[in-house]
Tab-separated table of C-alpha atoms in Angstrom:
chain	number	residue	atom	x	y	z
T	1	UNK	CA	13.378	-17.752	-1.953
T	2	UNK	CA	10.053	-19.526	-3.557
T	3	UNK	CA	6.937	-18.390	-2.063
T	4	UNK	CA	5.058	-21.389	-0.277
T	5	UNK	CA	1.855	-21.943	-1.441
T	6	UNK	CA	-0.893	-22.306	1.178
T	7	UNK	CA	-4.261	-22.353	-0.591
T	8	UNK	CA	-5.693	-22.032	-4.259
T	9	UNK	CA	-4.631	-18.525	-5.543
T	10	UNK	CA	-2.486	-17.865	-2.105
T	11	UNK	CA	0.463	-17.342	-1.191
T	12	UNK	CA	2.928	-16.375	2.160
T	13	UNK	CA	6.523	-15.851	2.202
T	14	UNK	CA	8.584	-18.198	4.878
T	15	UNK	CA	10.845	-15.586	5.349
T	16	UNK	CA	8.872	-11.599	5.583
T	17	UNK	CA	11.962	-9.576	4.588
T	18	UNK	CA	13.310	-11.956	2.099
T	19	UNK	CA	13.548	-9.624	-1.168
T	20	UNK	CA	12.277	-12.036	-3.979
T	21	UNK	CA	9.294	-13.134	-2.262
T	22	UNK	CA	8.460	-9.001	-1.813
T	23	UNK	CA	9.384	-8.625	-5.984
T	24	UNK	CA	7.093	-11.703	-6.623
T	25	UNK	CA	4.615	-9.412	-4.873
T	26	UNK	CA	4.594	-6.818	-6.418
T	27	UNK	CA	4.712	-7.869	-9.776
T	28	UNK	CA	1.656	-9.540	-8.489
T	29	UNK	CA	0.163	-5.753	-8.157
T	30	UNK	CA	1.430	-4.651	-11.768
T	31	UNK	CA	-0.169	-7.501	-13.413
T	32	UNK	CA	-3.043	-6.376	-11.681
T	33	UNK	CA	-3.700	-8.851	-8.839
T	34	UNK	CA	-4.397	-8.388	-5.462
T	35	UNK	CA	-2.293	-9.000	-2.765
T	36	UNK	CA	-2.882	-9.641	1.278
T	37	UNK	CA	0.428	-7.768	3.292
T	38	UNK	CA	0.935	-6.756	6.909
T	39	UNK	CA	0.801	-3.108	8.238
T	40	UNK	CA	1.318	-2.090	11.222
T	41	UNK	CA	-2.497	-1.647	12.215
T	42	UNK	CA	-3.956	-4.993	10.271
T	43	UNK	CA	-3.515	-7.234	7.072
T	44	UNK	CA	-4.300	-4.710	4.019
T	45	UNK	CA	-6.052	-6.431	0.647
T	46	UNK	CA	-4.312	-4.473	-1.836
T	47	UNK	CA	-4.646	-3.820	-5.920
T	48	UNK	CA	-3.358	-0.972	-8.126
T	49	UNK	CA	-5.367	1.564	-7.304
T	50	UNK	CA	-5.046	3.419	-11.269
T	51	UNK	CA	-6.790	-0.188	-11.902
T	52	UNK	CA	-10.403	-0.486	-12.241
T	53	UNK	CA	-10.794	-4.365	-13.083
T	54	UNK	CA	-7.879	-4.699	-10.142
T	55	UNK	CA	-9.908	-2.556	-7.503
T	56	UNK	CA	-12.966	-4.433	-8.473
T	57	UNK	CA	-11.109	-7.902	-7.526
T	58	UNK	CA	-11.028	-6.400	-3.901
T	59	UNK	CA	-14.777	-5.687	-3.796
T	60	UNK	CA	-15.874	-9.127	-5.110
T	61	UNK	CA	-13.174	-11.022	-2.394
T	62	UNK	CA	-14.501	-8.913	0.027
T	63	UNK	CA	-18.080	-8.722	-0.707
T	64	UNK	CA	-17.377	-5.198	0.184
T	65	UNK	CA	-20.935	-2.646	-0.444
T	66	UNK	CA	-19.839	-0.149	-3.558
T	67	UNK	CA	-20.112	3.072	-1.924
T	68	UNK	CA	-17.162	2.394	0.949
T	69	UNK	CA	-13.959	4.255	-0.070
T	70	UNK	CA	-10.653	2.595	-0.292
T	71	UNK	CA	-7.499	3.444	1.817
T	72	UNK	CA	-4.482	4.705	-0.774
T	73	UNK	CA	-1.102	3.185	0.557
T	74	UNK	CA	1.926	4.949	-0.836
T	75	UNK	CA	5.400	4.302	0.042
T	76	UNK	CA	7.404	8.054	-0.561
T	77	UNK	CA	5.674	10.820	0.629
T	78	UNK	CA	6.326	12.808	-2.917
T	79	UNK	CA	3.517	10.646	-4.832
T	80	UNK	CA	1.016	12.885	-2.917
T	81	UNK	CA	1.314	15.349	-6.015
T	82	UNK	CA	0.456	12.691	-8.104
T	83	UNK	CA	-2.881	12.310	-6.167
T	84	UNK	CA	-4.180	15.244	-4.604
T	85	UNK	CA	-4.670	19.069	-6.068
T	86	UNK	CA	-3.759	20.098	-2.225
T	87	UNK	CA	-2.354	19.577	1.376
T	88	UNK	CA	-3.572	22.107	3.717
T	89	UNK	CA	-0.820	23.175	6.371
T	90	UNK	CA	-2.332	21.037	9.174
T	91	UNK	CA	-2.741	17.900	7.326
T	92	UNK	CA	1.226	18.245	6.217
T	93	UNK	CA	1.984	19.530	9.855
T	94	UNK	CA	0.248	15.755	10.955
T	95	UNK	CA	1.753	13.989	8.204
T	96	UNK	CA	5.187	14.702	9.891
T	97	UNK	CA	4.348	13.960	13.302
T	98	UNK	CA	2.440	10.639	12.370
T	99	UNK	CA	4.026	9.494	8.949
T	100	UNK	CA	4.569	7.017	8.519
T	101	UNK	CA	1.835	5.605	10.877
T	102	UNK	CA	-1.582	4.509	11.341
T	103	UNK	CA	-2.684	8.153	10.098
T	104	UNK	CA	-4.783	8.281	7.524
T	105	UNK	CA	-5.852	12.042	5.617
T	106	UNK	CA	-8.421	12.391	3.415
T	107	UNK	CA	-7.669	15.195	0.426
T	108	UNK	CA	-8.780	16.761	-2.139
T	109	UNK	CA	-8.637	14.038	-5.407
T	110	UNK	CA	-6.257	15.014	-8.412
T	111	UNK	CA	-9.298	13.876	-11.393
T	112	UNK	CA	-8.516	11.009	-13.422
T	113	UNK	CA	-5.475	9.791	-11.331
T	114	UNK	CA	-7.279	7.210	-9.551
T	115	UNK	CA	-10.377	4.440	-10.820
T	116	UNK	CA	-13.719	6.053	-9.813
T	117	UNK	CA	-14.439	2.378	-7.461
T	118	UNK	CA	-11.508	4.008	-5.023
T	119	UNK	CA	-13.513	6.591	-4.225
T	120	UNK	CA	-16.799	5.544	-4.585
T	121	UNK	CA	-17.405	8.509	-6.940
T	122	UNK	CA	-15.808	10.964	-4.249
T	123	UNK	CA	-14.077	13.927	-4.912
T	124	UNK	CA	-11.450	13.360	-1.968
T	125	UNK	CA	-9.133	10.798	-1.605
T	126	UNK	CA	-7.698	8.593	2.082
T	127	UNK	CA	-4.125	8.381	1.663
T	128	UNK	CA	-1.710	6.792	4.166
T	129	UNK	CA	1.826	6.136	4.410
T	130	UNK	CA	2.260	2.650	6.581
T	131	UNK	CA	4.802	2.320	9.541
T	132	UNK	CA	5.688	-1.293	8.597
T	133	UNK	CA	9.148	-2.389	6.716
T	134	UNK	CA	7.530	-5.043	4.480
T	135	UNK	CA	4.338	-2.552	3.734
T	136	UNK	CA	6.768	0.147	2.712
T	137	UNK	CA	9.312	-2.610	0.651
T	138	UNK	CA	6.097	-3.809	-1.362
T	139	UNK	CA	4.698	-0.047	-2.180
T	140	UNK	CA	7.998	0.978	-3.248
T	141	UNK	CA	8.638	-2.201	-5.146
T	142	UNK	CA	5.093	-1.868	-7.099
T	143	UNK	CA	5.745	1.868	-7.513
T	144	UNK	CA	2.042	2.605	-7.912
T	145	UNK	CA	-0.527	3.942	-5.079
T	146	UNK	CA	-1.840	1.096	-3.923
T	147	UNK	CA	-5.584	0.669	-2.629
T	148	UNK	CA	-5.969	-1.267	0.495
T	149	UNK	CA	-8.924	-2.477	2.701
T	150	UNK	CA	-8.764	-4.901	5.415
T	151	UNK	CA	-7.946	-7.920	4.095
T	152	UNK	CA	-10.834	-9.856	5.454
T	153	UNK	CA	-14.671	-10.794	4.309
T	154	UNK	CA	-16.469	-7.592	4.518
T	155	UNK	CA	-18.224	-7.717	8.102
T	156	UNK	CA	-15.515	-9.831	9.842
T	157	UNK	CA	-12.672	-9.352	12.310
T	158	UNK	CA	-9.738	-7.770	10.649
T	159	UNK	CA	-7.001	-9.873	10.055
T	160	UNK	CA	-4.117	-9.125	12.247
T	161	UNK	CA	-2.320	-12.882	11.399
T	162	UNK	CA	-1.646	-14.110	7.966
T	163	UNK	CA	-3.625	-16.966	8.865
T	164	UNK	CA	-6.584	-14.733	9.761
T	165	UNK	CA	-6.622	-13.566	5.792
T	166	UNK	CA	-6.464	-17.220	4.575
T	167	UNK	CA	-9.261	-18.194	6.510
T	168	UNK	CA	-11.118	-15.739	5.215
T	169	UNK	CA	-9.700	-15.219	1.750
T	170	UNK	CA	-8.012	-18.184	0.760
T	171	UNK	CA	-8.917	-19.244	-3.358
T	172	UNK	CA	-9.924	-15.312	-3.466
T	173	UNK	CA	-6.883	-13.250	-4.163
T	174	UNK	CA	-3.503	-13.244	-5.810
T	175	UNK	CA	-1.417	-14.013	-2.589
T	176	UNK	CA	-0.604	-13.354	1.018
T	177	UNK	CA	2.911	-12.002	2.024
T	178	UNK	CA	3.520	-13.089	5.695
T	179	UNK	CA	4.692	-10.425	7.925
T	180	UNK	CA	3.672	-11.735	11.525
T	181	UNK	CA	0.951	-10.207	13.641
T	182	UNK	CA	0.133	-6.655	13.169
T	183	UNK	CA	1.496	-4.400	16.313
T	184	UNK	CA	-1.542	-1.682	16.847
T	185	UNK	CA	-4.481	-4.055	16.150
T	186	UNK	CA	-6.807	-1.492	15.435
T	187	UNK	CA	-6.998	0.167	11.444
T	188	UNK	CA	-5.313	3.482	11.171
T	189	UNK	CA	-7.150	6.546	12.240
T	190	UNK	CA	-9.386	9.069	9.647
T	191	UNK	CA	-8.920	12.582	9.707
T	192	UNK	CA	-10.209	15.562	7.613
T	193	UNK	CA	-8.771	19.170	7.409
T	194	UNK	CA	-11.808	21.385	6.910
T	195	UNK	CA	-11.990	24.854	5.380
T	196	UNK	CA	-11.128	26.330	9.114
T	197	UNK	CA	-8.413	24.247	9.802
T	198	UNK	CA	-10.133	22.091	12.197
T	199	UNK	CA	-9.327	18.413	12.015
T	200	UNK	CA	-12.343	16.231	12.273
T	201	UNK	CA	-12.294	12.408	13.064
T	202	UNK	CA	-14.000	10.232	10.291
T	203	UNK	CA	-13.103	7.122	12.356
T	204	UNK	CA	-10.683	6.632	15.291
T	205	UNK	CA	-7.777	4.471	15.447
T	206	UNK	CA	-3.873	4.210	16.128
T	207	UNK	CA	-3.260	7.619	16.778
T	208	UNK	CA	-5.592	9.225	19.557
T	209	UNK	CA	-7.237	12.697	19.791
T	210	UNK	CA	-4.657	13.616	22.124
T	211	UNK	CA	-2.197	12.990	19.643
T	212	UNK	CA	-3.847	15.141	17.070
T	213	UNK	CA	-4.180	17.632	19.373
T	214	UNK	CA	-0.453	17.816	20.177
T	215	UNK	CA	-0.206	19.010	16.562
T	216	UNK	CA	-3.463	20.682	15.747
T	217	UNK	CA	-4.840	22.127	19.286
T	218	UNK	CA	-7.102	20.438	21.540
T	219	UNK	CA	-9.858	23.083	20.596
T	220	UNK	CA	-9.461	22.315	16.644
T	221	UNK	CA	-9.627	18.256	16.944
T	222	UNK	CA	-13.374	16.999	16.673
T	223	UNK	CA	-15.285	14.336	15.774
T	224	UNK	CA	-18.187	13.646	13.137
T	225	UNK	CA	-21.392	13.432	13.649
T	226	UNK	CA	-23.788	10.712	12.153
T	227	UNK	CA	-26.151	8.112	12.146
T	228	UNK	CA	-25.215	4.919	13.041
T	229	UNK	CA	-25.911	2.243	10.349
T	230	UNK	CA	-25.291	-1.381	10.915
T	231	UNK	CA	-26.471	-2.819	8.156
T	232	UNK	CA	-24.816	-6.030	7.161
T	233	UNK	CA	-22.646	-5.281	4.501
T	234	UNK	CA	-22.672	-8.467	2.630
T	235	UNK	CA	-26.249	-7.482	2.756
T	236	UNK	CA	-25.616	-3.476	1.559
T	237	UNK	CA	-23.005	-5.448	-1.731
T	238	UNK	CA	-26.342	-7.573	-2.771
T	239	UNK	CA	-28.464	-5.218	-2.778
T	240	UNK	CA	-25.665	-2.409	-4.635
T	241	UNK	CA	-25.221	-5.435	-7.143
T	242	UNK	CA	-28.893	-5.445	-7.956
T	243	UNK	CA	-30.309	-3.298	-10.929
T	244	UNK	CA	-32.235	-0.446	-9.551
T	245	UNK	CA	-36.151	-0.166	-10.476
T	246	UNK	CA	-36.786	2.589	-13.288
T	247	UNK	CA	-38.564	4.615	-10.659
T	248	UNK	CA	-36.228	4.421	-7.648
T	249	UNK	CA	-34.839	7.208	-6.129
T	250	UNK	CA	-32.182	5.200	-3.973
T	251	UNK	CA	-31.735	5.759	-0.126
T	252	UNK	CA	-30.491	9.330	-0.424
T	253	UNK	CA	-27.448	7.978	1.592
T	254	UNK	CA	-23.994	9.693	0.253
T	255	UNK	CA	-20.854	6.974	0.112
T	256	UNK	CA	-19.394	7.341	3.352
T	257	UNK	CA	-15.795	10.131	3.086
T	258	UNK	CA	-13.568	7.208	5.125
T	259	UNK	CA	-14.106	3.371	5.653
T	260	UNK	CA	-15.589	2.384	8.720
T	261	UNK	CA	-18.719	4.810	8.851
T	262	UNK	CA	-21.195	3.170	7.681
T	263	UNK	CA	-22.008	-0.586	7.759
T	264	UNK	CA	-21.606	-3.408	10.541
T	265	UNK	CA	-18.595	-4.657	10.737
T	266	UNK	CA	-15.851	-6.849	12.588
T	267	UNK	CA	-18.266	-9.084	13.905
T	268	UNK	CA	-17.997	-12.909	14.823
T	269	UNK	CA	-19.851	-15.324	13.670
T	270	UNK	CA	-22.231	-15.105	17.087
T	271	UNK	CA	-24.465	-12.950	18.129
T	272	UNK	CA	-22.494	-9.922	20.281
T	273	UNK	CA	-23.782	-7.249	23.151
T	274	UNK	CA	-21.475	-4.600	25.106
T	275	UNK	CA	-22.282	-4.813	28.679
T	276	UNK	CA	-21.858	-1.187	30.317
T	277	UNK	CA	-22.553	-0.367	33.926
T	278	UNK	CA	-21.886	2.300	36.430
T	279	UNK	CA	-19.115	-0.457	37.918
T	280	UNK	CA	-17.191	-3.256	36.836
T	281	UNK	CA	-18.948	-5.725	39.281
T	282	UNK	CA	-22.647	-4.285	38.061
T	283	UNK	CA	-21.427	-5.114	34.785
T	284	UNK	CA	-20.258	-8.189	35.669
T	285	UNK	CA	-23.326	-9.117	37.353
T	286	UNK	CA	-25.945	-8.682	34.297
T	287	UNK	CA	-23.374	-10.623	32.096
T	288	UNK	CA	-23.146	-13.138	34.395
T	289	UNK	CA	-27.074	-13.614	34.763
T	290	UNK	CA	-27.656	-13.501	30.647
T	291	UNK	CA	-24.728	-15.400	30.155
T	292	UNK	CA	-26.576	-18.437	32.244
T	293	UNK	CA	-29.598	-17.735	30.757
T	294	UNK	CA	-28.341	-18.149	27.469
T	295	UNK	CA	-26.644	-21.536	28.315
T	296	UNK	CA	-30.074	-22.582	29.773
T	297	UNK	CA	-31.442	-21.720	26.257
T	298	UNK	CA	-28.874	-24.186	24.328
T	299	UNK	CA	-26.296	-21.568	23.483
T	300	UNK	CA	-22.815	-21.783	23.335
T	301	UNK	CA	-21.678	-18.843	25.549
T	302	UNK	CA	-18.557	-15.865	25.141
T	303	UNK	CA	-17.313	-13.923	27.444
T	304	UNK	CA	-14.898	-11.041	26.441
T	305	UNK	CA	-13.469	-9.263	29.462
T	306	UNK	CA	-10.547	-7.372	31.007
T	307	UNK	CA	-8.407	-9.285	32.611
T	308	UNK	CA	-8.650	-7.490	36.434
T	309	UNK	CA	-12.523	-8.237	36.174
T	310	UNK	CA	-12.366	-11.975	35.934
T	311	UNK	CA	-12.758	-12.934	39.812
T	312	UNK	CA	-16.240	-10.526	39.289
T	313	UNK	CA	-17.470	-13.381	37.609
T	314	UNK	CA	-18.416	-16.889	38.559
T	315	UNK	CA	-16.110	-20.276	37.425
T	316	UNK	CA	-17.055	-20.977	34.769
T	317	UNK	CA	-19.685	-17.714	33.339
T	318	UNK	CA	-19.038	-18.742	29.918
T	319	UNK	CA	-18.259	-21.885	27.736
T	320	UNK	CA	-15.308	-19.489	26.137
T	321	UNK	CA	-13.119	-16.346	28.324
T	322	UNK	CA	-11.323	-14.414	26.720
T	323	UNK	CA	-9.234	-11.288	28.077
T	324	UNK	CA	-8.265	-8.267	26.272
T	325	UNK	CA	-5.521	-8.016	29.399
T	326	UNK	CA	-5.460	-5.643	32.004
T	327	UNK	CA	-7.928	-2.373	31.560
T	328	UNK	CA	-5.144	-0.035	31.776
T	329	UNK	CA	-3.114	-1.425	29.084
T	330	UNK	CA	-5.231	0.054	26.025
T	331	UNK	CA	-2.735	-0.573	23.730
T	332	UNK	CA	-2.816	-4.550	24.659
T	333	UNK	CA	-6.497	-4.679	24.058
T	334	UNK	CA	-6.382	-3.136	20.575
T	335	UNK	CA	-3.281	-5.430	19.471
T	336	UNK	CA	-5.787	-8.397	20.114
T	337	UNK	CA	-9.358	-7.341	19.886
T	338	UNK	CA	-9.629	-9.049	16.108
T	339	UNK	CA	-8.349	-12.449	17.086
T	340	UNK	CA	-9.853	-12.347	20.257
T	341	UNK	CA	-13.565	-11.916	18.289
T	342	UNK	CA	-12.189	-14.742	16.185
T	343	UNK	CA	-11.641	-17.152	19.086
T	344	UNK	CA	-14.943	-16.755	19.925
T	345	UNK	CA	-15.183	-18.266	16.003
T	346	UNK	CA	-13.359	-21.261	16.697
T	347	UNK	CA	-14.931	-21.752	19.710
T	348	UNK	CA	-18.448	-22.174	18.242
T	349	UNK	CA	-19.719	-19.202	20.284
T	350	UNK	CA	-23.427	-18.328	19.530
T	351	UNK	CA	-24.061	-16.073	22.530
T	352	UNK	CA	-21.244	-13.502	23.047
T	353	UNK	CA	-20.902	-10.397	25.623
T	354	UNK	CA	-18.051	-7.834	25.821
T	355	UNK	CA	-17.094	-5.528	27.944
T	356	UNK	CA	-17.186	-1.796	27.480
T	357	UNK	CA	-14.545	0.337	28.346
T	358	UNK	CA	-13.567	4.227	28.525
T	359	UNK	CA	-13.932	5.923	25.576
T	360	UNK	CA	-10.738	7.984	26.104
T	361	UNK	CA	-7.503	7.558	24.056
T	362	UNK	CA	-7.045	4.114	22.245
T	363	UNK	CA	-10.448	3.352	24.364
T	364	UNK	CA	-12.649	5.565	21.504
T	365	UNK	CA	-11.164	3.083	18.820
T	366	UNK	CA	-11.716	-0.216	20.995
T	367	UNK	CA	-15.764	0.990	21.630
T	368	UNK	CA	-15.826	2.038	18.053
T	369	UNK	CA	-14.837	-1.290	17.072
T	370	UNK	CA	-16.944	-3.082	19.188
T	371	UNK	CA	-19.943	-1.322	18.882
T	372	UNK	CA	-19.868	-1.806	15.098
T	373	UNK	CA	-19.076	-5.528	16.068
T	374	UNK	CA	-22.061	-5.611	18.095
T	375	UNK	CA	-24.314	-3.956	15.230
T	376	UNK	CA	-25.092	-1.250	18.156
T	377	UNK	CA	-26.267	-3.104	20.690
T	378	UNK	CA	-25.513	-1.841	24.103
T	379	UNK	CA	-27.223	-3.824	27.206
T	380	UNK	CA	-26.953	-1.402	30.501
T	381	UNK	CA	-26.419	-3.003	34.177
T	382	UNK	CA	-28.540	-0.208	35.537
């Protein structure tokens, strides 16, 4: 089957699991394009990752700051000799609970496998195996490690709809292989076997703590700590693109060991705060006060909510609702946290509040997402 076109320099297959449009792919990725395909977390930008000039192609689509590592996506568990010197015990034991998944384990680098812009000059590696047929077709098919971001502009909502990457990518990149929406929502999660076989977090996702813990031991799962930087990272790319001054010592800030550490990102177009309050309706209250105020000022208002909280707020709170659907249903609110940030796009939104919610279980990915959404900015009822 042709591929349809559907923008300058992009593609989408009509039919996901039709064969040829898959081969088309991934010849795409040996000639060394790049190429948008679905996972089962979010779109993926991918490029052969042994390729410099092809890895490159993702930064410059992406506007994506140098020093943020890439994702390696292989389809056969057996290329991991190829690209690490070592698998401790614990990562291997959560490689067969969680592969393939939205698990991501960073390793010790094999030297010279991989272009340096991967890493951003690290010494360890983030490989995944992705739980998604069309993912796994397209690896196998290119039969090279492929690096993968979020296919999106660096700083936006991840795609979780081909049409999400197009809007963001379209005249940018090789192609787009259509795969309809992503099922978890939220990019894989980042873990790190350290010398004491403790797994630490580098960023949550998919698969909880609890679900590390299963494997590892609830004592031996922790989490990282650092400081919080939202800098824009269209912002962190100019300014990485820039010639240094003879003198300058740079910012003494290491490239981050897993994506989503450092920088702002997922954010709409409008400004974004996380309400948090001792109760839903206190929450609901302040939003519901700023929220008019900010209509009062001109702006265009957002609400982003769970769905039982809606009759805490007046008809009418905000020029655009949108519900993440019932609190208890986690998993709901992750599969559509990007495109519901994204409505708040086509809306026109300039004025935007959210929710917080528990940071237990898939909750610790949702705040993490919105909180770099939100560039940090919490308001509190109280």
């Amino acid at each position: 089957m042709e591929a349809e076109q559907c923008g300058e320099g992009s593609r989408t297959g009509t039919d996901p699991a039709d064969e040829a449009v898959i081969a088309e792919a991934a010849e795409l990725l040996k000639a060394g394009e790049t190429v948008a395909f679905p996972t089962e977390t979010v779109y993926g930008l991918g490029a052969d990752a042994r390729n410099t000039e092809a890895v490159e192609a993702i930064f410059e689509a992406k506007g994506r700051p140098s020093d943020n590592p890439l994702i390696v996506h292989i389809a056969d568990r057996a290329a991991l000799g190829e690209l690490v010197t070592e698998v401790p015990p614990v990562a291997a034991a959560l490689m067969d609970a969680y592969w393939p998944g939205p698990l991501t384990v960073v390793l010790p680098l094999r030297a010279g496998v991989l272009s340096s812009r991967v890493t951003a000059g690290l010494d360890t590696v983030g490989v995944r195996m992705p739980d998604h047929p069309v993912a796994l077709a397209l690896l196998a098919a290119a039969g090279c490690p492929v690096a993968a971001p979020s296919a999106n502009r660096s700083g936006r909502p991840s795609p979780t709809l081909a049409g999400h990457v197009l809007d963001d990518l379209a005249g940018k990149i090789g192609g787009v292989l259509d795969g309809g929406a992503a099922g978890v929502g939220l990019e894989s999660t980042v873990v790190q076997v350290q010398p004491d076989g403790s797994v630490a977090v580098l960023r949550p996702g998919g698969i909880t703590a609890a679900q590390l813990a299963a494997v590892a031991g609830e004592a031996a799962v922790t989490g990282v700590s650092a400081a919080p930087d939202f800098t824009p990272p269209q912002e962190a790319a100019e300014a990485s693109s820039r010639p240094a001054a003879p003198d300058a010592a740079g910012d003494g800030s290491p490239a981050p060991r897993a994506p989503g550490m450092k920088y702002a990102h997922y954010a709409p177009r409008g400004w974004l705060g996380v309400v948090r309050g001792s109760s839903p309706a206190s929450a609901a209250k302040t939003a519901a006060g700023l929220l008019d105020a900010a209509r009062g000022r001109g702006e265009k208002t957002g609400m982003l909510l769970f769905e039982e909280h809606l009759p805490l707020y007046p008809a009418g709170a905000a020029d655009c609702v949108v519900s993440l659907g019932p609190l208890a249903s986690p998993e709901t609110a992750a599969r559509f946290l990007y495109a519901a940030l994204r409505r708040f796009d086509e809306a026109g939104a300039t004025y935007i509040l959210a929710e917080a919610c528990p940071e237990t279980g898939l909750g610790s990915a949702i705040m993490n997402r919105l909180m770099k959404a939100a560039a940090g900015c919490v308001i509190d009822a109280e």
